[in-house]
Tab-separated table of C-alpha atoms and ligand atoms in Angstrom:
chain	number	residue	atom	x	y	z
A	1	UNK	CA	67.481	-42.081	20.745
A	2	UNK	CA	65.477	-40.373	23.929
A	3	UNK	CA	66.549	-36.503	24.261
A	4	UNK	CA	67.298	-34.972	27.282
A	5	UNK	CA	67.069	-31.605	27.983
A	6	UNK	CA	69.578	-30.671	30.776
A	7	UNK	CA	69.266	-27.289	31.936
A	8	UNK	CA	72.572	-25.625	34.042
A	9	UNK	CA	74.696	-28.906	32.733
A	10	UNK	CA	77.962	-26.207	33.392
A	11	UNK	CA	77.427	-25.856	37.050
A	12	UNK	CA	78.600	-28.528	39.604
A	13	UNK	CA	75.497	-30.871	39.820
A	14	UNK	CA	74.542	-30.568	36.144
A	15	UNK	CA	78.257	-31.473	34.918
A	16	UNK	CA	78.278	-34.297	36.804
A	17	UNK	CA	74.829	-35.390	35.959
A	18	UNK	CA	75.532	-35.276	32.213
A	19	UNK	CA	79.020	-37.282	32.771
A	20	UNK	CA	76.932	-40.048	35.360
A	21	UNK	CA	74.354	-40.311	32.174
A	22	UNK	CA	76.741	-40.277	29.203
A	23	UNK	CA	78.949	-42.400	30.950
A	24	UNK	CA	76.138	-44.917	32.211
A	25	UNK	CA	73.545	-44.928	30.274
A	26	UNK	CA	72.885	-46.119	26.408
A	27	UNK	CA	70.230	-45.105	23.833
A	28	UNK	CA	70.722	-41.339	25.371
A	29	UNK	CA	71.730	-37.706	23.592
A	30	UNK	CA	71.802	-34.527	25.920
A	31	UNK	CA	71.190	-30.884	25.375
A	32	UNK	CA	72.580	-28.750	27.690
A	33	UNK	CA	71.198	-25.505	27.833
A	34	UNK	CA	73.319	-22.974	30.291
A	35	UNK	CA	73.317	-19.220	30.140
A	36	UNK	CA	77.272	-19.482	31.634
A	37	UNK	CA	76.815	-17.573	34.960
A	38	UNK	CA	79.778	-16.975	36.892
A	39	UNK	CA	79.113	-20.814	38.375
A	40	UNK	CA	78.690	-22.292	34.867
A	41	UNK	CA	81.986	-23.479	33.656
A	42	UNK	CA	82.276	-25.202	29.998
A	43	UNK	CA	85.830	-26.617	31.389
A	44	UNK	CA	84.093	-29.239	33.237
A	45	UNK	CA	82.589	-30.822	29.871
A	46	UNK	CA	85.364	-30.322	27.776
A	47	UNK	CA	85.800	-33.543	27.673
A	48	UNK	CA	82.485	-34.694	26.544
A	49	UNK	CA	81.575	-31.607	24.141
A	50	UNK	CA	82.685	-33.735	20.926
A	51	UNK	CA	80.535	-36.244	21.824
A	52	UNK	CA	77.998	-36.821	19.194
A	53	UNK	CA	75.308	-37.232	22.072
A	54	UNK	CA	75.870	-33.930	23.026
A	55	UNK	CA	74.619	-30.515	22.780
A	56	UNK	CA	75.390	-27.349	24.137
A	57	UNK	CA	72.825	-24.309	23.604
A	58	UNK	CA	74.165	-20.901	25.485
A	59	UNK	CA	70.682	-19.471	27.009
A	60	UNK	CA	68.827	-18.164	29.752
A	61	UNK	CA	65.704	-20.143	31.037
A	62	UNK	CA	63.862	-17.211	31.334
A	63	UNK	CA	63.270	-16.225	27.771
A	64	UNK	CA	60.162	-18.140	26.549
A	65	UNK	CA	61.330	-17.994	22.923
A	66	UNK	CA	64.472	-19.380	22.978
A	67	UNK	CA	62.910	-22.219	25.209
A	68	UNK	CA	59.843	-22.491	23.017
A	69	UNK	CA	62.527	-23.006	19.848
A	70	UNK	CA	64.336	-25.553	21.442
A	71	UNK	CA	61.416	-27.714	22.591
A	72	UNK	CA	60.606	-27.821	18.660
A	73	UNK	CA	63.887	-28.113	17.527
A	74	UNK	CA	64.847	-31.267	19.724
A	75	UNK	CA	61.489	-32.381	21.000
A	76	UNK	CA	63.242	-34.040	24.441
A	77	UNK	CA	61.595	-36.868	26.018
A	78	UNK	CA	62.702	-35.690	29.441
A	79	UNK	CA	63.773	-32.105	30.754
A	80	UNK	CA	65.879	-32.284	34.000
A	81	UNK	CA	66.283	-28.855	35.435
A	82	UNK	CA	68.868	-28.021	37.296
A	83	UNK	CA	69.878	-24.387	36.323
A	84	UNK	CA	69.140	-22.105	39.339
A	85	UNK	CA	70.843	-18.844	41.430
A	86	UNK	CA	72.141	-21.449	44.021
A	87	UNK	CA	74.209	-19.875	46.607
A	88	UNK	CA	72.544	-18.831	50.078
A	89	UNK	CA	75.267	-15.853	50.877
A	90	UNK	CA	74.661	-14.375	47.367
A	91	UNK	CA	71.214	-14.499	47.972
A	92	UNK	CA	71.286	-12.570	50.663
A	93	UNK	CA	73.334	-9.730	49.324
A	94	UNK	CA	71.804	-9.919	46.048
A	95	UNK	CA	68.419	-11.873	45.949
A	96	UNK	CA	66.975	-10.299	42.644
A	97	UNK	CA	68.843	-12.691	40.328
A	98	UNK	CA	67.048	-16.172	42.462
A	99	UNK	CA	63.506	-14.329	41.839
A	100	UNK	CA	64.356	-14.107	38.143
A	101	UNK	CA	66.505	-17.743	36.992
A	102	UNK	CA	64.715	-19.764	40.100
A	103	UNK	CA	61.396	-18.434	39.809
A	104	UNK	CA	60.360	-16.995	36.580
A	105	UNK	CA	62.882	-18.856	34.591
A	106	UNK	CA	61.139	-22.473	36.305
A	107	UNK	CA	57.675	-20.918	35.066
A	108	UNK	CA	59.159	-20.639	31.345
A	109	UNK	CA	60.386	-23.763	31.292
A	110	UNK	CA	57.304	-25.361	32.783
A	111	UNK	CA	54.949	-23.026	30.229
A	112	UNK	CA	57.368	-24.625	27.401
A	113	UNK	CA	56.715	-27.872	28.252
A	114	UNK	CA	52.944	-27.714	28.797
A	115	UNK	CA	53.007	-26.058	25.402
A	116	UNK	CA	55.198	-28.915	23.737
A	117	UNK	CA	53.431	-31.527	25.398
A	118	UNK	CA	49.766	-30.753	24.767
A	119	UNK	CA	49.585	-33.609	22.570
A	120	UNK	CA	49.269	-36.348	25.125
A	121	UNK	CA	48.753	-36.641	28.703
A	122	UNK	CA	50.460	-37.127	31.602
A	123	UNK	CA	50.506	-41.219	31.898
A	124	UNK	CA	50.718	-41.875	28.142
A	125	UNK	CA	54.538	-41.953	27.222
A	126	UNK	CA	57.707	-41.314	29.251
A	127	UNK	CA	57.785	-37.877	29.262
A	128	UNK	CA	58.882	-36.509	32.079
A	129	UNK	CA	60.158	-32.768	33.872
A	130	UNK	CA	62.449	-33.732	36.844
A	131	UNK	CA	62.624	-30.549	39.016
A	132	UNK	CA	65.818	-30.580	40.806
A	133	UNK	CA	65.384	-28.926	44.362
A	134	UNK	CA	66.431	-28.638	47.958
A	135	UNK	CA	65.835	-29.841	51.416
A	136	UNK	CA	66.139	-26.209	52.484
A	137	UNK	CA	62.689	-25.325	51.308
A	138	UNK	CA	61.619	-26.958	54.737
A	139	UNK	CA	63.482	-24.767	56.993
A	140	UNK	CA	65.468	-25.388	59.896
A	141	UNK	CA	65.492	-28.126	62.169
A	142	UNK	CA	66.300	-28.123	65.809
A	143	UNK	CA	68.344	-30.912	67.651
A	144	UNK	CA	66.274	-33.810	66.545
A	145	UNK	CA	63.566	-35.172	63.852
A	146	UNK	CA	63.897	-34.700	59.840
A	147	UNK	CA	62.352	-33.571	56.561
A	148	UNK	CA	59.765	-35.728	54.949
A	149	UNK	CA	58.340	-35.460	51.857
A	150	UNK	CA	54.991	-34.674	54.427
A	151	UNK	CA	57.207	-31.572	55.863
A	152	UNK	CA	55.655	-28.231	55.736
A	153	UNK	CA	57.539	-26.039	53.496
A	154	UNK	CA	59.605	-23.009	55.622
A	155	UNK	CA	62.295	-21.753	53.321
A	156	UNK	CA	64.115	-18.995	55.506
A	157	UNK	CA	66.623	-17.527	52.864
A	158	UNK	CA	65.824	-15.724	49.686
A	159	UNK	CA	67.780	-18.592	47.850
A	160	UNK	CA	65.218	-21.377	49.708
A	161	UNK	CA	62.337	-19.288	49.182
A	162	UNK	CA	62.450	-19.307	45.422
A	163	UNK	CA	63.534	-22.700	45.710
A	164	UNK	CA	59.898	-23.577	47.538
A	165	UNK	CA	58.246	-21.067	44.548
A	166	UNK	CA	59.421	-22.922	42.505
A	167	UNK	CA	59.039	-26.073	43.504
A	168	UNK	CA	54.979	-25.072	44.044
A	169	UNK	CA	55.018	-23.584	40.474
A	170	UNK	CA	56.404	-27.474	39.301
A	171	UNK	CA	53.813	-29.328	41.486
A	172	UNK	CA	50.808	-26.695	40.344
A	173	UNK	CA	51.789	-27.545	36.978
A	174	UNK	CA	50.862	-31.362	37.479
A	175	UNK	CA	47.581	-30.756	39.275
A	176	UNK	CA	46.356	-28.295	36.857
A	177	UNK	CA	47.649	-29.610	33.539
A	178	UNK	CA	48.927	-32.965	34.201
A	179	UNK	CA	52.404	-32.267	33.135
A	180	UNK	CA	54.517	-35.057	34.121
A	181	UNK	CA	56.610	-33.211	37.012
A	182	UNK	CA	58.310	-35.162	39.957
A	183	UNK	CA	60.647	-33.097	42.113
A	184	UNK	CA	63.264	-34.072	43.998
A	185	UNK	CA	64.113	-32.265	47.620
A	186	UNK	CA	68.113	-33.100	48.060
A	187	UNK	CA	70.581	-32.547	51.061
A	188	UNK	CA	74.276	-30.891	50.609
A	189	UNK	CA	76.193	-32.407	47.694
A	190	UNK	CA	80.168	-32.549	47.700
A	191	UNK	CA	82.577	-33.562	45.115
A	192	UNK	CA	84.352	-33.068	41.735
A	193	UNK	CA	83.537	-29.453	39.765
A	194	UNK	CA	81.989	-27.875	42.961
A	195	UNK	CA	82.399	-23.842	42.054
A	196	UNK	CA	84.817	-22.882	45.242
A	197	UNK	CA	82.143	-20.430	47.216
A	198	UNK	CA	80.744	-23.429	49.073
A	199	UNK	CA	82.034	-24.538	52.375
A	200	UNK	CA	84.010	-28.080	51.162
A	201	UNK	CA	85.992	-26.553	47.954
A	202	UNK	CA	86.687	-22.954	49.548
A	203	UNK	CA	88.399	-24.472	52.802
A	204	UNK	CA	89.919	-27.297	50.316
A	205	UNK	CA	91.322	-24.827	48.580
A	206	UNK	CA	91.868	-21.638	51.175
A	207	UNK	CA	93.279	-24.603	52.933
A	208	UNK	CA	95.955	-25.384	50.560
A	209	UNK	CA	97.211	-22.119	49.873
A	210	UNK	CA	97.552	-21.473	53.768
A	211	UNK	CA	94.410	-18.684	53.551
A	212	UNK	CA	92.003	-18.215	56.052
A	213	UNK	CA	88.822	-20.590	56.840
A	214	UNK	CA	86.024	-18.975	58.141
A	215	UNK	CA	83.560	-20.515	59.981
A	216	UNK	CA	80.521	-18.974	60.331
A	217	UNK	CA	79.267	-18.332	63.819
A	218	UNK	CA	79.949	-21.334	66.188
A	219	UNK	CA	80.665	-24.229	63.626
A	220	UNK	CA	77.796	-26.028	65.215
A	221	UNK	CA	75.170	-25.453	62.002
A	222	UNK	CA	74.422	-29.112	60.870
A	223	UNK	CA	74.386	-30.359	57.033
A	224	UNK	CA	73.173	-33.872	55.797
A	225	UNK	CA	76.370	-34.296	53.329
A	226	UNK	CA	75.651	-36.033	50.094
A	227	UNK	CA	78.558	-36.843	47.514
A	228	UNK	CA	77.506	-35.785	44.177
A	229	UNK	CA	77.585	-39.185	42.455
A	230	UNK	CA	75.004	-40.903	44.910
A	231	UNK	CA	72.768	-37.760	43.736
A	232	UNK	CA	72.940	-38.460	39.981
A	233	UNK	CA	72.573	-41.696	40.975
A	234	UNK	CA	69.084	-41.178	42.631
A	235	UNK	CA	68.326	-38.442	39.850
A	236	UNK	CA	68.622	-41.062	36.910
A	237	UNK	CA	66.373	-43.896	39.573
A	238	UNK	CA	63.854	-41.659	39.693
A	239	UNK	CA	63.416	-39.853	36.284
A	240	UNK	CA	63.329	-43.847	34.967
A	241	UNK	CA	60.811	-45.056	37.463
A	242	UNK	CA	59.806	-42.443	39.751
A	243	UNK	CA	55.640	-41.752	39.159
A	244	UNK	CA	54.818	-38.409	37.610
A	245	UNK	CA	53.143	-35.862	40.278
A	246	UNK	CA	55.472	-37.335	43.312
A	247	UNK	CA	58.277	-36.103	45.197
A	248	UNK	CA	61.447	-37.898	46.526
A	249	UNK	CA	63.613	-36.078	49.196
A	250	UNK	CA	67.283	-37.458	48.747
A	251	UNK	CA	70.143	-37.082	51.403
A	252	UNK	CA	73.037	-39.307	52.346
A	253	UNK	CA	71.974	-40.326	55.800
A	254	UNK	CA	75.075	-38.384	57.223
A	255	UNK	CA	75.125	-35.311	59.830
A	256	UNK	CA	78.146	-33.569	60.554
A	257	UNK	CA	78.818	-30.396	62.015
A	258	UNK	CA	80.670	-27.520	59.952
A	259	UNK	CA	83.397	-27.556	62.696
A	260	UNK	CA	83.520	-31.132	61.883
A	261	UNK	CA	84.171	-30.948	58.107
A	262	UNK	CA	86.257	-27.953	57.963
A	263	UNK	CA	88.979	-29.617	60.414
A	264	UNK	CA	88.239	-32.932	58.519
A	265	UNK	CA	89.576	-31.137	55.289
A	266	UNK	CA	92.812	-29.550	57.256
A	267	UNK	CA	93.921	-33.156	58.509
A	268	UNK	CA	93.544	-34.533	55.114
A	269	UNK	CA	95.583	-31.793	53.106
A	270	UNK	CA	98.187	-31.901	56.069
A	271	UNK	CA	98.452	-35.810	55.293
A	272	UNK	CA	97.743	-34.979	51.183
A	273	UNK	CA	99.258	-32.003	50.576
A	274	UNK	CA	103.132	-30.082	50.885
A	275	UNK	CA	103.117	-28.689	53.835
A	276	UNK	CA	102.366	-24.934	55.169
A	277	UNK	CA	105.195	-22.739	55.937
A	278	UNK	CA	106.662	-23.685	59.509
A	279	UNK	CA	105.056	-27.012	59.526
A	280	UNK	CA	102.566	-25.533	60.932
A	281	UNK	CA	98.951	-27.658	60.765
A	282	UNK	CA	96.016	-26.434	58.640
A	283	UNK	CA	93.965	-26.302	61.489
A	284	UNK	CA	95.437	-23.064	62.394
A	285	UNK	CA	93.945	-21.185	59.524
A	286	UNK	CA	90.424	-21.868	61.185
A	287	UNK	CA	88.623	-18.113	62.042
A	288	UNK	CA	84.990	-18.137	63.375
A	289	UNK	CA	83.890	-15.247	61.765
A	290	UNK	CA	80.113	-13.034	62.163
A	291	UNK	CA	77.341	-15.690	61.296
A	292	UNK	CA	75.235	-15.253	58.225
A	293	UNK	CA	72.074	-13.602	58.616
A	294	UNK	CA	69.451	-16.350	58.971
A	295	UNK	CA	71.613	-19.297	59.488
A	296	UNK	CA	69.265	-22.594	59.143
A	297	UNK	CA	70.753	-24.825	62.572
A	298	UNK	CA	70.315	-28.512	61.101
A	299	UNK	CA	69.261	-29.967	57.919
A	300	UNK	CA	68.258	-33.867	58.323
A	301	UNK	CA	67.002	-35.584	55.442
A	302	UNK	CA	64.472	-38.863	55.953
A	303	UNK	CA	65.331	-40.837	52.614
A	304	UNK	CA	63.284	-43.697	53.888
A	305	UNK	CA	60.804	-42.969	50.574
A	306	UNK	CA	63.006	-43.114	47.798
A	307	UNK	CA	64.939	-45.795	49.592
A	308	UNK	CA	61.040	-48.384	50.164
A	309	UNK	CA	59.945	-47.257	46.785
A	310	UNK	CA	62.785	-46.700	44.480
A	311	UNK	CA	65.393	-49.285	45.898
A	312	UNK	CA	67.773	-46.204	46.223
A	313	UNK	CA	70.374	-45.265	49.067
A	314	UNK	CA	73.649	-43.692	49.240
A	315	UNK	CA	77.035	-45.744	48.470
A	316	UNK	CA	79.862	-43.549	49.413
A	317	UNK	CA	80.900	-43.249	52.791
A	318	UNK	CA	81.412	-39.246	53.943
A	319	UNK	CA	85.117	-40.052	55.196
A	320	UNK	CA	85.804	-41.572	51.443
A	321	UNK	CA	83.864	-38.963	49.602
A	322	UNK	CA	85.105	-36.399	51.389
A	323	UNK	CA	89.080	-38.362	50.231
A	324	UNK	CA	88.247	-38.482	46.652
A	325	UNK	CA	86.916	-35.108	46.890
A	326	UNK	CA	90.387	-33.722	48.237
A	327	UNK	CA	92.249	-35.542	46.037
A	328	UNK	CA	89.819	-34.746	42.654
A	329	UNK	CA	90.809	-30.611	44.013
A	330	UNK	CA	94.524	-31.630	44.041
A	331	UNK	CA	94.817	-33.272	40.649
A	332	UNK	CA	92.547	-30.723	38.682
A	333	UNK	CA	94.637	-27.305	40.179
A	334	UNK	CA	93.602	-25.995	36.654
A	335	UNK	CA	90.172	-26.685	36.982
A	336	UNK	CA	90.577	-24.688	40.304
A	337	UNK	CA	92.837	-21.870	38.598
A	338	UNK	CA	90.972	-21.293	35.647
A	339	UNK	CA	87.464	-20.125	37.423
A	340	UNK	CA	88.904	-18.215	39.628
A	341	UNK	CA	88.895	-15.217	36.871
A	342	UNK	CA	86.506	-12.702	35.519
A	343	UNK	CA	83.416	-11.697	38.116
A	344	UNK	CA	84.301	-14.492	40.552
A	345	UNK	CA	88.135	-13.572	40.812
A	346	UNK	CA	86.715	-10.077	42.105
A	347	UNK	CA	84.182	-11.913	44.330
A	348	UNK	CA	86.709	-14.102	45.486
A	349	UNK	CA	89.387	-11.095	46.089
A	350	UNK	CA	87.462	-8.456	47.656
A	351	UNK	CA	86.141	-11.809	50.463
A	352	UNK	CA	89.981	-13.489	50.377
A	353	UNK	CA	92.665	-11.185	48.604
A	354	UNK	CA	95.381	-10.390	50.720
A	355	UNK	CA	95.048	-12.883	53.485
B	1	LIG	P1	75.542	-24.294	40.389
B	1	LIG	O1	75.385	-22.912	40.930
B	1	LIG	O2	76.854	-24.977	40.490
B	1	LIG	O3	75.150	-24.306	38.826
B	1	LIG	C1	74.051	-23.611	38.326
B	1	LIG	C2	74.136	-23.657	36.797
B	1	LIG	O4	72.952	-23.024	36.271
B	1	LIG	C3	75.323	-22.904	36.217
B	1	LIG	O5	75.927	-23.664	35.185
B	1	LIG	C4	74.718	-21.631	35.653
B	1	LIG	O6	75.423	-21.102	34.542
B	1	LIG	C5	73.328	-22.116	35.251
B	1	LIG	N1	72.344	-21.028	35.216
B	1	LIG	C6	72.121	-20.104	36.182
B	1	LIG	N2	71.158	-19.253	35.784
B	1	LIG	C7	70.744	-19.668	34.554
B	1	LIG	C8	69.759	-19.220	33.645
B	1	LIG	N3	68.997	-18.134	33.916
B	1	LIG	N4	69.597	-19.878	32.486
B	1	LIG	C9	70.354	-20.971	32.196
B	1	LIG	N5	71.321	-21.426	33.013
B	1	LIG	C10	71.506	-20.789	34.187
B	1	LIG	O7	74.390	-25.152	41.073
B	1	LIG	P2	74.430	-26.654	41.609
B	1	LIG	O8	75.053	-26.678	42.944
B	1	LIG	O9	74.919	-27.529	40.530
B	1	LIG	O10	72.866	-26.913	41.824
B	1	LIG	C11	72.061	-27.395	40.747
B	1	LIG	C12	70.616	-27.501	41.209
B	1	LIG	O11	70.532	-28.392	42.312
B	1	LIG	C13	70.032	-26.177	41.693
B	1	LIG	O12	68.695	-26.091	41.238
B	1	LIG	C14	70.086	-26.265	43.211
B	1	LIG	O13	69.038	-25.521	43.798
B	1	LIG	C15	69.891	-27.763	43.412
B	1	LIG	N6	70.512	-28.323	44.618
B	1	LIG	C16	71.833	-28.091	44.891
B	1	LIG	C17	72.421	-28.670	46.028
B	1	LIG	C18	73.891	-28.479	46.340
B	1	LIG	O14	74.342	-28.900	47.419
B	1	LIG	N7	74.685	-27.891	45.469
B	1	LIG	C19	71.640	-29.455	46.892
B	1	LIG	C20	70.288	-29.671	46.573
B	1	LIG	C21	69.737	-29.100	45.449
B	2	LIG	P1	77.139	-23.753	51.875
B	2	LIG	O1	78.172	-24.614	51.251
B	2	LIG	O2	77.047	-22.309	51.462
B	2	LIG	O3	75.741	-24.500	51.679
B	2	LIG	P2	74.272	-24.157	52.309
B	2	LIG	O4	74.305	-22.802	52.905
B	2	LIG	O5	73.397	-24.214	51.088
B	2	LIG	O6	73.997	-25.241	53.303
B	2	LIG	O7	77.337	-23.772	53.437
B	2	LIG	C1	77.340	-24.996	54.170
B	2	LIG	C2	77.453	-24.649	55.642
B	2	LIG	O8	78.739	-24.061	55.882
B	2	LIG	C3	76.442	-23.597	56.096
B	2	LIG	O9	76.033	-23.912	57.435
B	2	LIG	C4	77.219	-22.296	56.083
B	2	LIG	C5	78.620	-22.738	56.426
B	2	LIG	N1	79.719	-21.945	55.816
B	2	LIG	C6	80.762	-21.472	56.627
B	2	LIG	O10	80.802	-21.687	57.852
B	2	LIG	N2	81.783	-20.779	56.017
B	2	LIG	C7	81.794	-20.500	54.681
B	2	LIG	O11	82.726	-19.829	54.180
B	2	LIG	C8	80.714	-21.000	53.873
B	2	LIG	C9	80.673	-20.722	52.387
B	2	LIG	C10	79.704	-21.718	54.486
């Protein structure tokens, strides 16, 4: 049995991760260690947590000894690190938290692994520390071109900034010590378990309940949408046969517009969904509200790497993604209900209550 070390398995990427490689994959146990932020939610591996390939360990990636232990203890093959501060508005209001888990919480798990690992070096075995990142370490793009792996790093929020520390910290780590690092530079995902202060699950569900949408600025800010499954997907390609000391950016070959996505989401509940009071359409909920401070204008990912060298591309279509995704909100209302308590209910209130 190879052990893999999962870290932030709760939160939306991670949870779907584990259930892609569980589900998938043979020959495979998991430990998931999660400290349970307000984005970590055990709910979405309830499911799984009797599995007998499965291990949860509560913990924060920044404390060396509780990392230290559980290299020993479980002696993975592979870490996969996902566990981060991950939210650009939070990071703005609050930034100290994405220094801390993103930054000095990547260096602990990277000084763990060095540690564990001494024995052999990079090349000899299958070990391997897949660094889970963003495209937004390179910035913002204007009306044309898009991110290679050959793109000078630009992050322009706190969140992409310790993203890019980070990711430097991961790719220092295989120069100097040969640790077996690849990192992987990904677009938006969308889909199942996605914590409801991101754009596609807080209109899907401000949407249903008739609340406001806001829009930030004009609408016109450009994502390269990914749906979550194609990313586990790639994740699982490359931590099998992706070389140690590269990097893979991973995006889903599909620009839209915020404007474009949010109304997207209101004709799809209006077709999906009982209808608002009065009949009236979803659409009318839309509010452009003040822009966020720093808003990156286009993100456009060049997969073409990953794609030559890796035989990887995306499978699911944005307009059928962005279906299942509506209908995965609509048939898991207690997902939905049950994290909107504690911290994030007072988040969530003090943004939405009222309206
Ligand atoms: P998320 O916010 O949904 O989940 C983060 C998880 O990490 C939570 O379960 C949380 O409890 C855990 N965590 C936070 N701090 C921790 C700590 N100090 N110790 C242990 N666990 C901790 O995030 P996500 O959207 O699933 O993103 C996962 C990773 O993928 C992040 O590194 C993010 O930067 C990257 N990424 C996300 C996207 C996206 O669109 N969501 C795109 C590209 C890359
Ligand atoms: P978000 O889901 O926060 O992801 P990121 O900032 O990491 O790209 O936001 C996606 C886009 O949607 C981004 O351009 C900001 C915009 N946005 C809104 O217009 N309204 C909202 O309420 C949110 C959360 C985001």
């Amino acid at each position: 049995m190879k052990t893999l070390l999962i870290t932030g398995g709760c939160g939306f990427i991670g949870a779907n991760f584990i259930r892609f490689m569980l589900a998938r994959k043979t020959g495979i146990r998991v430990v998931n260690l999660d400290k349970l932020t307000y984005a970590g939610n055990l709910s979405s591996l309830a499911d799984i947590a009797a599995d007998p390939r499965y291990r949860f360990v509560q913990g924060d990636i920044c404390d060396p000894d509780l990392v230290g232990w559980l290299f020993a203890e479980e002696a993975p093959e592979a870490v996969v690190h996902f566990a981060a501060e991950s939210h650009v508005d939070r990071s703005i209001t609050g930034p100290s938290a994405f220094i801390q888990t993103n930054v000095v919480g990547t260096f602990t798990l990277l000084d763990a692994a060095r540690a564990a690992w001494s024995d052999r070096p990079e090349g000899n075995g299958n070990r391997r520390f897949l660094h889970v990142s963003t495209d937004e370490v390179y910035g913002s793009l204007g009306p044309t071109g898009y991110f290679t792996e050959e793109t000078p790093y630009d992050p322009r929020s706190p969140y992409s900034a310790s993203k890019a520390a980070s990711d430097h910290l991961a790719s220092a780590y295989f120069h100097t010590y040969r640790l077996p690092v690849l990192i992987t530079n990904c677009s938006n995902n969308y889909g199942p378990f996605q914590f409801p202060e991101k754009l596609i699950p807080l209109v899907i569900n401000n949407a249903l309940h008739g609340r406001e949408l806001p829009v930030y600025g004009d609408g016109r800010n450009i994502r390269d949408w990914l749906f979550v499954e194609d990313h586990c997907r790639a994740l699982s390609v490359v931590l099998e046969r992706g070389a140690a000391g590269q990097t893979f950016n991973i995006g889903g070959n599909n620009e839209k517009q915020n404007i474009e996505i949010v109304t997207a989401i209101c004709h799809l509940l209006d077709e999906m969904a009982p209808p608002l009071e009065n009949g009236r359409p979803r659409t009318s909920l839309i509010r452009f509200v003040t822009d966020r401070p720093g808003h990156d204008r286009r993100y456009a990912i060049d997969a073409g790497k990953i794609r030559r060298e890796l035989g990887w591309q995306p499978d699911t279509s944005f307009e059928e993604g962005l279906r299942r995704t509506v209908s995965w909100y609509l048939e898991h209302d207690a997902w939905l209900r049950g994290i909107l308590d504690g911290s994030y209910r007072s988040y969530y209130e003090s943004m939405y209550g009222g309206r």
